[in-house]
Short mmCIF file of C-alpha atoms in Angstrom, two decimals:
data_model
loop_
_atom_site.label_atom_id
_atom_site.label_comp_id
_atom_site.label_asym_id
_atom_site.label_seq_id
_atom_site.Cartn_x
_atom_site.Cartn_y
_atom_site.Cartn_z
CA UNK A 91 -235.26 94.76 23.06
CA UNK A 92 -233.91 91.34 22.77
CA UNK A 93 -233.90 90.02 18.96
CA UNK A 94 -234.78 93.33 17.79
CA UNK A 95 -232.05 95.99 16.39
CA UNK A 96 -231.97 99.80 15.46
CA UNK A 97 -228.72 101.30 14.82
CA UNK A 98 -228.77 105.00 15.30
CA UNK A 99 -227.82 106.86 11.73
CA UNK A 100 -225.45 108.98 13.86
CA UNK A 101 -222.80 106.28 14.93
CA UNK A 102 -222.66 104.25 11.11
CA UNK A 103 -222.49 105.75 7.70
CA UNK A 104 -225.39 103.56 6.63
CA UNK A 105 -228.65 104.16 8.80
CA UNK A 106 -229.31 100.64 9.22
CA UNK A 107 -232.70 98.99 9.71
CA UNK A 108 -233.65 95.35 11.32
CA UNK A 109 -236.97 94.71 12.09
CA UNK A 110 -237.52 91.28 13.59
CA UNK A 111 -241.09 89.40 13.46
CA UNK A 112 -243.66 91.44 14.04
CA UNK A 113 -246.33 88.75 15.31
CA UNK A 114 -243.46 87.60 18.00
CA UNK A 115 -243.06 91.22 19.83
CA UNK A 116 -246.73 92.36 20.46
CA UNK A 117 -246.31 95.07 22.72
CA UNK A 118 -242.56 96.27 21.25
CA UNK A 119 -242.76 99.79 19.70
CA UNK A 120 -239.54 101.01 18.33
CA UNK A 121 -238.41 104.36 16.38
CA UNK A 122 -236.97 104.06 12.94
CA UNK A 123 -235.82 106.36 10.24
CA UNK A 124 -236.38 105.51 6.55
CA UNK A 125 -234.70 108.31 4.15
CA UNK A 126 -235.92 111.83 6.49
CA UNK A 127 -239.18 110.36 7.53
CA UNK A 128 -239.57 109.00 11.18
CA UNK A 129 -241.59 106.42 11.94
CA UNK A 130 -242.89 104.38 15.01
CA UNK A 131 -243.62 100.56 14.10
CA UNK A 132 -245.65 99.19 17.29
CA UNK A 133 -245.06 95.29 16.67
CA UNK A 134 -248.98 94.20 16.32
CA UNK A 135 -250.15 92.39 13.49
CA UNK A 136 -253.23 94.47 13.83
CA UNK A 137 -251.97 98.24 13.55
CA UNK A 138 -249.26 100.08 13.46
CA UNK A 139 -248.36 103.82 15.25
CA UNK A 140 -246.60 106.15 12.68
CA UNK A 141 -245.75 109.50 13.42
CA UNK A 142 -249.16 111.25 11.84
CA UNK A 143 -250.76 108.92 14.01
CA UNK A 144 -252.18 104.96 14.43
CA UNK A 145 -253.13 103.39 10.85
CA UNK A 146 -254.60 99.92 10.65
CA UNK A 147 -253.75 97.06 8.70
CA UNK A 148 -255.25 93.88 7.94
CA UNK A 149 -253.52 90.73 7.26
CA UNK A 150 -254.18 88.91 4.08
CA UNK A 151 -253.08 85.10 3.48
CA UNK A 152 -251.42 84.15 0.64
CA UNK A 153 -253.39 81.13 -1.11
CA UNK A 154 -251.10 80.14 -4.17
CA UNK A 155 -251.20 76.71 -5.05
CA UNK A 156 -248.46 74.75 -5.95
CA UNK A 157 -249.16 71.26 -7.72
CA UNK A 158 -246.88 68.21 -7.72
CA UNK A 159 -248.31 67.30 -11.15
CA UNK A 160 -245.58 65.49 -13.23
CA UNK A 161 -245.07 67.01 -16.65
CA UNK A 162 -247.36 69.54 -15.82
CA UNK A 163 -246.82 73.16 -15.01
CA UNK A 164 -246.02 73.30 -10.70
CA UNK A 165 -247.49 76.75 -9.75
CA UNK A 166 -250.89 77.81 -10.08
CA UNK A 167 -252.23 81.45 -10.34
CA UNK A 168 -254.67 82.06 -7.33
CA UNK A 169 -257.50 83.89 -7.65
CA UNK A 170 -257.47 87.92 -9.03
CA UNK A 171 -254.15 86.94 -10.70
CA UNK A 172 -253.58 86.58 -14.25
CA UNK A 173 -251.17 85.58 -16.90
CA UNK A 174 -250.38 87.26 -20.16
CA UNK A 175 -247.62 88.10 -22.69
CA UNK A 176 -246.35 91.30 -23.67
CA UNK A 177 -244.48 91.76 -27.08
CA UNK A 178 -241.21 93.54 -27.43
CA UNK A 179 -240.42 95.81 -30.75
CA UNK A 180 -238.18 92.67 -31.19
CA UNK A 181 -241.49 90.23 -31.61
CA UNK A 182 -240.52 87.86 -28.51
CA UNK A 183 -242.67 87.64 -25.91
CA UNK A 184 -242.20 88.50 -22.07
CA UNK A 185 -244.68 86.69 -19.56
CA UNK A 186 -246.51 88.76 -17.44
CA UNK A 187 -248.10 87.97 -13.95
CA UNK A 188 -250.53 90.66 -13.11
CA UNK A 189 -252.72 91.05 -9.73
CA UNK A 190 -254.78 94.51 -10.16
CA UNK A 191 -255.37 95.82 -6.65
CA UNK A 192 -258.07 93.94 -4.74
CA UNK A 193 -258.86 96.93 -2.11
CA UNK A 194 -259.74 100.85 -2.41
CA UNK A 195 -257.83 103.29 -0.44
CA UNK A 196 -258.33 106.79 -0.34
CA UNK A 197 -254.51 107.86 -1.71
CA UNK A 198 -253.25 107.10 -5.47
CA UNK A 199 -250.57 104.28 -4.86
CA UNK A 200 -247.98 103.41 -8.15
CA UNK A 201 -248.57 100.29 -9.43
CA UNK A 202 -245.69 97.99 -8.46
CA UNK A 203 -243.04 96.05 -11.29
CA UNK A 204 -241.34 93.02 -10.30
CA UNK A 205 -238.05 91.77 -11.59
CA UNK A 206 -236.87 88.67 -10.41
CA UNK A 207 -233.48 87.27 -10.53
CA UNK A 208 -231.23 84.22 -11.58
CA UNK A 209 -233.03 80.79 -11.68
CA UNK A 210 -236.05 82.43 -10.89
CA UNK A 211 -239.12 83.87 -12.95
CA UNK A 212 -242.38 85.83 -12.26
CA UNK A 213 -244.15 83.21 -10.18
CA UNK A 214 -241.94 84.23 -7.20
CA UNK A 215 -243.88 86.72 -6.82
CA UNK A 216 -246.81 85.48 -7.17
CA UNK A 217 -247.12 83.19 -4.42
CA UNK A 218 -246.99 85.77 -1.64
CA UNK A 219 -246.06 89.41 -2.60
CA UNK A 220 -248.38 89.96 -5.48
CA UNK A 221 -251.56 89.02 -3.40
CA UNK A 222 -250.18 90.90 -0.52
CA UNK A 223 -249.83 94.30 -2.23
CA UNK A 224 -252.65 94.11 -4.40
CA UNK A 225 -254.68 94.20 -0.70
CA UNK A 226 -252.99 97.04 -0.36
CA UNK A 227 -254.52 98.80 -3.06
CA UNK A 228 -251.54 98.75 -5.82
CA UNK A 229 -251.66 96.82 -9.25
CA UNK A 230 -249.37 94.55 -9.17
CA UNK A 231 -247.28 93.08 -11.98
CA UNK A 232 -244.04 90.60 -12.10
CA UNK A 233 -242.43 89.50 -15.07
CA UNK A 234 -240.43 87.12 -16.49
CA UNK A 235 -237.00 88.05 -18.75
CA UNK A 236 -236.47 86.59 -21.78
CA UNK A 237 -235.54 83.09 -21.32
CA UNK A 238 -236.89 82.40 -18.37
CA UNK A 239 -240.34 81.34 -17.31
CA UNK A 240 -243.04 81.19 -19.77
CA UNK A 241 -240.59 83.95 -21.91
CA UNK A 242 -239.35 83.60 -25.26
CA UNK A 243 -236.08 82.24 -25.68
CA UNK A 244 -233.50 84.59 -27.91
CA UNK A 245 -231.83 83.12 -30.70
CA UNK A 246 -228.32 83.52 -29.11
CA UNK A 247 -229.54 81.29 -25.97
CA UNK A 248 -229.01 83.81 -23.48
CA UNK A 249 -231.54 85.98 -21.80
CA UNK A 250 -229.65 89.25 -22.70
CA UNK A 251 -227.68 92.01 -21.03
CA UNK A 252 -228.16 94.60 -18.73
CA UNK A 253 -229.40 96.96 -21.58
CA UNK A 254 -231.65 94.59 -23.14
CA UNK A 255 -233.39 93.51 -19.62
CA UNK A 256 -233.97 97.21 -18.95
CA UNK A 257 -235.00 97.88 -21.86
CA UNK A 258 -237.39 95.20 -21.98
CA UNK A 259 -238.83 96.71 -18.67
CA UNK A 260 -238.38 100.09 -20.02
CA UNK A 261 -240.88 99.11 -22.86
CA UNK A 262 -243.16 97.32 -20.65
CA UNK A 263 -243.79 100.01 -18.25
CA UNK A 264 -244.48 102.43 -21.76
CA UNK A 265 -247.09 100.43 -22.82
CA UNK A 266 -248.74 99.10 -20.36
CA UNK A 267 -248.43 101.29 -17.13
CA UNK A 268 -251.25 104.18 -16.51
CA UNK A 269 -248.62 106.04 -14.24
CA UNK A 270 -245.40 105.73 -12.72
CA UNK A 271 -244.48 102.40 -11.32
CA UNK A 272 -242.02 101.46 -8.33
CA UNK A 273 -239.64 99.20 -9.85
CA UNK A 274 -238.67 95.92 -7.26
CA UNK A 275 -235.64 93.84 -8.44
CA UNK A 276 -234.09 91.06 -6.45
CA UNK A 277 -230.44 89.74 -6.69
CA UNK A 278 -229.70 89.72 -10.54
CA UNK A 279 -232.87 91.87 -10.82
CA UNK A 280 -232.12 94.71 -8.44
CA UNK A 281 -228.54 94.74 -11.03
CA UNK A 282 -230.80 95.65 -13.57
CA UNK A 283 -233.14 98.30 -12.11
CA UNK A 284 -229.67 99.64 -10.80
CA UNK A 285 -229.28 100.44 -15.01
CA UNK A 286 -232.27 101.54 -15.56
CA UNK A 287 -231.92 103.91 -12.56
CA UNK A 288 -228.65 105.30 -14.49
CA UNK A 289 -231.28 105.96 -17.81
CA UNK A 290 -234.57 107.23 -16.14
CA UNK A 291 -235.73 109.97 -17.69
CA UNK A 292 -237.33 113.46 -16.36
CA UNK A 293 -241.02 114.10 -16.60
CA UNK A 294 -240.69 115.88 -19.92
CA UNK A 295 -238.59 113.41 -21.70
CA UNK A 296 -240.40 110.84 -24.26
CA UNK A 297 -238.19 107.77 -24.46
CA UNK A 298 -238.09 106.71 -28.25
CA UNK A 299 -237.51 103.33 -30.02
CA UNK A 300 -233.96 102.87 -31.17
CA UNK A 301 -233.00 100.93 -34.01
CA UNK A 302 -232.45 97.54 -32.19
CA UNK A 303 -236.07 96.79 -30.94
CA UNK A 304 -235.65 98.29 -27.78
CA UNK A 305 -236.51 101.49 -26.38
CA UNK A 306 -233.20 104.33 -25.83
CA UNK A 307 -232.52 106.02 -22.98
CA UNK A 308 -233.92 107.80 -21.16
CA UNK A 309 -236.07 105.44 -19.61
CA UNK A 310 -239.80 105.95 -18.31
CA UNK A 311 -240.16 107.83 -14.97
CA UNK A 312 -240.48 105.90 -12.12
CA UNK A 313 -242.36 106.92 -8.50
CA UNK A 314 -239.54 104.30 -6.09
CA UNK A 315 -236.76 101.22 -6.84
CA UNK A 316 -236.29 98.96 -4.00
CA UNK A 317 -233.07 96.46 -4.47
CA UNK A 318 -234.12 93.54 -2.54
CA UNK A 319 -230.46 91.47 -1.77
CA UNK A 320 -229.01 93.37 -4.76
CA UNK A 321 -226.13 92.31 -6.55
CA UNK A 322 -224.30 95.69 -6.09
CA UNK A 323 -223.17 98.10 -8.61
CA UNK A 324 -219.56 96.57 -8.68
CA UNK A 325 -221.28 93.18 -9.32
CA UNK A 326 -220.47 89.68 -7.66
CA UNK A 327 -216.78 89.84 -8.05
CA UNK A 328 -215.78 91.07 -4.69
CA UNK A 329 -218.07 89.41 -2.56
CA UNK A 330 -216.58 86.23 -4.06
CA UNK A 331 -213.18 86.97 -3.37
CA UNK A 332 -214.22 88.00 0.05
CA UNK A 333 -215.79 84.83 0.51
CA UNK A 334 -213.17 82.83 -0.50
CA UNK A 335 -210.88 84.67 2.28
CA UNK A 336 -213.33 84.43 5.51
CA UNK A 337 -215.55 81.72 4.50
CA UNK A 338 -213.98 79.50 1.85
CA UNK A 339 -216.65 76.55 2.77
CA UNK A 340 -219.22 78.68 1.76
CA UNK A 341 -217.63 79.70 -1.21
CA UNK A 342 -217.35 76.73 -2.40
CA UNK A 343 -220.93 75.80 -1.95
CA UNK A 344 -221.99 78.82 -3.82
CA UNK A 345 -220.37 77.78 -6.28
CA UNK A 346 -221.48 74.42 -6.62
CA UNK A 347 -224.94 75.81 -6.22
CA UNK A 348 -225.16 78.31 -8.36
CA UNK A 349 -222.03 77.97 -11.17
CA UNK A 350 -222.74 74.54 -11.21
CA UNK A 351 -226.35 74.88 -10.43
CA UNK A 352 -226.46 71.63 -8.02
CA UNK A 353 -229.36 73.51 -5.92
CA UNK A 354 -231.26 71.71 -8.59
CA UNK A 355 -230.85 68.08 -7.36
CA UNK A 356 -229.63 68.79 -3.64
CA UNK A 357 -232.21 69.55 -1.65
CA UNK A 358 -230.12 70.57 1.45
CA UNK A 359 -227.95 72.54 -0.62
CA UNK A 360 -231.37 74.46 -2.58
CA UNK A 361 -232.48 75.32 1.28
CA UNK A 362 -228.97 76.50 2.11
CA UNK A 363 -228.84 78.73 -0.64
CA UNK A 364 -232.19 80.66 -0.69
CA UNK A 365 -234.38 79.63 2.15
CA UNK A 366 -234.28 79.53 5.84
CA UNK A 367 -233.30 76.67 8.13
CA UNK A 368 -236.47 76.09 9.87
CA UNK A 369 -238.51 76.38 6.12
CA UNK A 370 -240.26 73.06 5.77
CA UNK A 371 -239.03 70.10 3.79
CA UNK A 372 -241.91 70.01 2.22
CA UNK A 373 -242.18 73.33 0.83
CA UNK A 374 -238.52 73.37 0.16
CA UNK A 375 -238.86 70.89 -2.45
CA UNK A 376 -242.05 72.75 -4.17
CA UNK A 377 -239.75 75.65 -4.14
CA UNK A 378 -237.17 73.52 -5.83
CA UNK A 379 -239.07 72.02 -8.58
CA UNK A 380 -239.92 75.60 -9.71
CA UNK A 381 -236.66 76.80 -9.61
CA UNK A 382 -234.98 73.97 -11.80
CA UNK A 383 -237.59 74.65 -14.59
CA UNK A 384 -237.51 78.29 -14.13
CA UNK A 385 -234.24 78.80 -16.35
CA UNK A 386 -234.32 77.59 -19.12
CA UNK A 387 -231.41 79.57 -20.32
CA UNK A 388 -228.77 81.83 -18.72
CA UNK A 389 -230.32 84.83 -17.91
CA UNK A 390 -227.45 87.01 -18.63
CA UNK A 391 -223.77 87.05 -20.16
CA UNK A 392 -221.55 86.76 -17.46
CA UNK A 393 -218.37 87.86 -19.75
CA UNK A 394 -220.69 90.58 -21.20
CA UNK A 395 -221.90 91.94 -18.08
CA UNK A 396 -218.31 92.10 -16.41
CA UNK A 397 -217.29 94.35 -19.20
CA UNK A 398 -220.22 96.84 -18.07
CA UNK A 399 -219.27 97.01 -14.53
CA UNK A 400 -219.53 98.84 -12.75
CA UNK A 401 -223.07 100.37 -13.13
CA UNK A 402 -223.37 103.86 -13.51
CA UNK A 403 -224.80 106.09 -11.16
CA UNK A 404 -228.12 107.23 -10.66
CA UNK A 405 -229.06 109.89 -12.57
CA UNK A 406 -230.36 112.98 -11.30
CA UNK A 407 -234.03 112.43 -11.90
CA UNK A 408 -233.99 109.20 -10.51
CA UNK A 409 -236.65 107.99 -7.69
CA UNK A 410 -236.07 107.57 -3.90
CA UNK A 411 -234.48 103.82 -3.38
CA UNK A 412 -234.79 101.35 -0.58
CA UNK A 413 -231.97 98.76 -0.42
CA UNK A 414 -232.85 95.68 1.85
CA UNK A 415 -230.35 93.14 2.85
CA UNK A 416 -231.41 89.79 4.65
CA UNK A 417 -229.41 88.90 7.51
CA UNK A 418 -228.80 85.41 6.87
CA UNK A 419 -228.54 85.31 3.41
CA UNK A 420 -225.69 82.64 1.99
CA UNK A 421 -224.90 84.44 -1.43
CA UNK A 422 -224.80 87.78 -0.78
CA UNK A 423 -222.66 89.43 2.41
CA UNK A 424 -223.71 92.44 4.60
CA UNK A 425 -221.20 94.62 2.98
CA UNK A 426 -222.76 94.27 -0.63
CA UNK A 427 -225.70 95.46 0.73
CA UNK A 428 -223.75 98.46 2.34
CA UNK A 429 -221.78 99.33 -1.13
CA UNK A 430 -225.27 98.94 -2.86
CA UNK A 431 -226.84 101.40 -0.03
CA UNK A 432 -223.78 103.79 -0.38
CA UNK A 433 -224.42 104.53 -4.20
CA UNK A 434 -228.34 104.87 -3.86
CA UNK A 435 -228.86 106.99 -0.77
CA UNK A 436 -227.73 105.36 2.44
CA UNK A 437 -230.69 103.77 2.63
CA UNK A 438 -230.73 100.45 3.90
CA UNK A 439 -233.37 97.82 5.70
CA UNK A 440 -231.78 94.76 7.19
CA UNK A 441 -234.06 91.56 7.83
CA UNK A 442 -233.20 89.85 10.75
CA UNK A 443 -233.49 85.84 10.30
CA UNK A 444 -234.27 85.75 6.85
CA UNK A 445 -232.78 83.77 3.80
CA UNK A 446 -232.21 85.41 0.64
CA UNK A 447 -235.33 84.40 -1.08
CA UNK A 448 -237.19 87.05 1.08
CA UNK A 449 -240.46 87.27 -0.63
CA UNK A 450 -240.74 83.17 -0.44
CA UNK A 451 -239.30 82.75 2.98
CA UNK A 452 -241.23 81.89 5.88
CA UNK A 453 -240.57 85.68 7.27
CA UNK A 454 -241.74 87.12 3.46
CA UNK A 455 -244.64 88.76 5.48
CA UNK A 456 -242.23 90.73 7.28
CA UNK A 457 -240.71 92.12 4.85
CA UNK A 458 -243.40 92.38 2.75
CA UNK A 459 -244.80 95.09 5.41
CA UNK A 460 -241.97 96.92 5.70
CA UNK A 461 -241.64 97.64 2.10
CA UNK A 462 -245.25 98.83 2.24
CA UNK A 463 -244.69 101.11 5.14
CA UNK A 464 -241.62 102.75 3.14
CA UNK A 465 -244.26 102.88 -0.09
CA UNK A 466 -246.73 104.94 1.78
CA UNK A 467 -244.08 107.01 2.97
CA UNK A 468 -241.96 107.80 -0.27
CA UNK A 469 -244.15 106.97 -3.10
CA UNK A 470 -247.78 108.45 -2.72
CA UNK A 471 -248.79 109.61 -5.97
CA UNK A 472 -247.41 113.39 -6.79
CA UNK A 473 -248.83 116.47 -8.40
CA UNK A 474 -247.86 116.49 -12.24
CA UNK A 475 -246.53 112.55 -12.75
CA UNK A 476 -246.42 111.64 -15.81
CA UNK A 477 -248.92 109.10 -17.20
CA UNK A 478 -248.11 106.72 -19.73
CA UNK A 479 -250.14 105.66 -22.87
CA UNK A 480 -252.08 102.65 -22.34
CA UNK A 481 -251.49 99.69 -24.88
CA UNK A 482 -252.49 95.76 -24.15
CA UNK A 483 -250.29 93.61 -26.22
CA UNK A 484 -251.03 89.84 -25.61
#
């Protein structure tokens, strides 16, 4: 089983998870355990054997554009996708990124909600995930926070806080979700769906605006989270500090990266940082270009947010969670993924070879199939959801 890894539940606290390329193993079938439910993943790109028996999948290309236009906007919706705003109780304006499912299937899948994180915005999605999962058979939708993207940008010049961005998502999924949505945040993101996980409501409870524009606790139901290379509920602090003990190089070019935000004019440092090694120069500088213009302000309070760590727990009613961590990834270590795996359910899906970007990463497909096998398994549509009101606000 050379370049593959499955570490029994029995010997770790964490049931651990690394699937390596699927398309390089063609004849490797190996057990796995997400949550209670065994599965068999035989490593074709053509089918794969679960335990209720063989199910088969077809493999859909991703054919986003991205333009080298000067002065002109770099990525281009592909075809089925969509861009929209949705208004807040505030008046500003989220954009919206929406890919309605391009495929029948005979269950009811949750439509999907993606949150993106720092120096990013909805279009990360959008170049491979969102087309992926909408041939699937879910609706797909990404957004971008306030300040970032094609969002408004608040008065105060900073994207908000915790409680605003979940509220913001809180409100969206309200108005504009027919039933129950998986919520996917990555890095800051996943740091946010962590707080809305704290605030999700039961079935019977009817979230309510407060008086700041927003909507209260509790939030909407949800059917599934996944935290994809999730800042963890303590926040960045300790992996820092851990950082600057074992691998004080790589601290410092974290740093310089990200605090001083030099992945915007380096391109080795940019590829470092997100990508993998053997990613293309080529598309690491598309990537790079969207990234610099993706922020236009910070997308949270870093002083603000420290006060509110760590994040609460997840309340009783909340969803079943995935947690994946990405073997190589340069900001966040292997034991922030284990805290963040500790707090939501033990868990956790580790990515072998794969940067921290994983859904724009030359292995996104791999992941992106994983996370759909774990779907199917924990998030099939259940008797007595609740369904949400239906309101287009553009």
């Amino acid at each position: 089983m050379a370049g593959l890894e499955c570490k029994p539940s029995a010997n770790r606290t964490i049931p651990a998870l690394s699937l390596h390329s699927f398309h390089q193993h063609a004849s490797l079938a190996v057990p796995i355990t997400f949550r209670r439910h065994s599965i068999s993943l035989r490593a074709s790109p053509k089918q794969y054997r679960f335990r209720h028996g063989i199910v088969p999948h077809s493999l859909v290309e991703s054919k986003a554009a991205v333009a080298e236009s000067r002065g002109e906007q770099l990525f281009q919706l592909q075809e089925g996708q969509s861009r929209s705003s949705h208004q807040l109780p505030s008046g500003l304006k989220i954009e919206v990124i929406e890919h309605p499912a391009s495929s029948s299937v005979e269950e009811i899948r949750p439509p999907l909600v993606f949150l993106h994180g720092s120096y990013h915005a909805a279009w990360c999605w959008a170049v491979n995930w969102l087309p992926f999962f909408a041939s699937q058979g879910y609706d797909c939708f990404a957004l971008s926070f306030l300040g970032q993207g094609h969002s408004d940008i608040p008065a105060s010049r900073i994207g908000g806080t915790l409680q605003t961005h979940a509220r913001d998502v809180a409100h969206f999924i309200k108005s504009r979700a027919l039933k129950a949505p998986v919520l996917v945040g990555h890095s800051f993101g996943g740091l946010i769906v962590q707080h809305y996980l704290a605030h999700v409501a039961t079935e019977s409870d009817e979230p309510s605006l407060d008086g700041s524009g927003g909507w209260e606790e509790p939030y909407p139901v949800l059917a599934g989270a996944i935290l994809a290379c999730s800042v963890p509920p303590t926040g960045n602090g300790p992996a820092v500090l851990r950082y600057l003990m074992s691998r004080p190089i790589a601290s410092i070019k974290v740093t310089l990266s990200l605090a001083a935000k030099l992945f915007t004019s380096n391109e080795s440092l940019c590829k470092e940082t997100f990508f993998s090694a053997d990613m293309s120069p080529s598309l690491v500088q598309m990537y790079q270009k969207l990234l610099a213009e993706s922020s236009k302000v910070p997308l949270i309070n870093l002083r603000e947010l420290n006060a509110s760590l760590p994040v609460s727990p997840p309340s009783k009613n909340a969803p079943p969670t995935l947690i994946i961590g990405a073997e190589n990834d340069f900001i966040l270590d292997m034991q922030g993924n284990e805290e963040t795996a500790k707090a939501y359910g033990n868990n956790l899906l580790v990515l072998p070879a794969t940067a921290h970007d994983i859904m724009l990463d030359i292995r996104w497909r791999d992941a992106a199939e994983a996370v759909h096998f774990w779907l199917k398994e924990n998030c099939s549509h259940r008797k007595g959801q609740a369904k949400f009101q239906v309101f287009w606000s553009i």
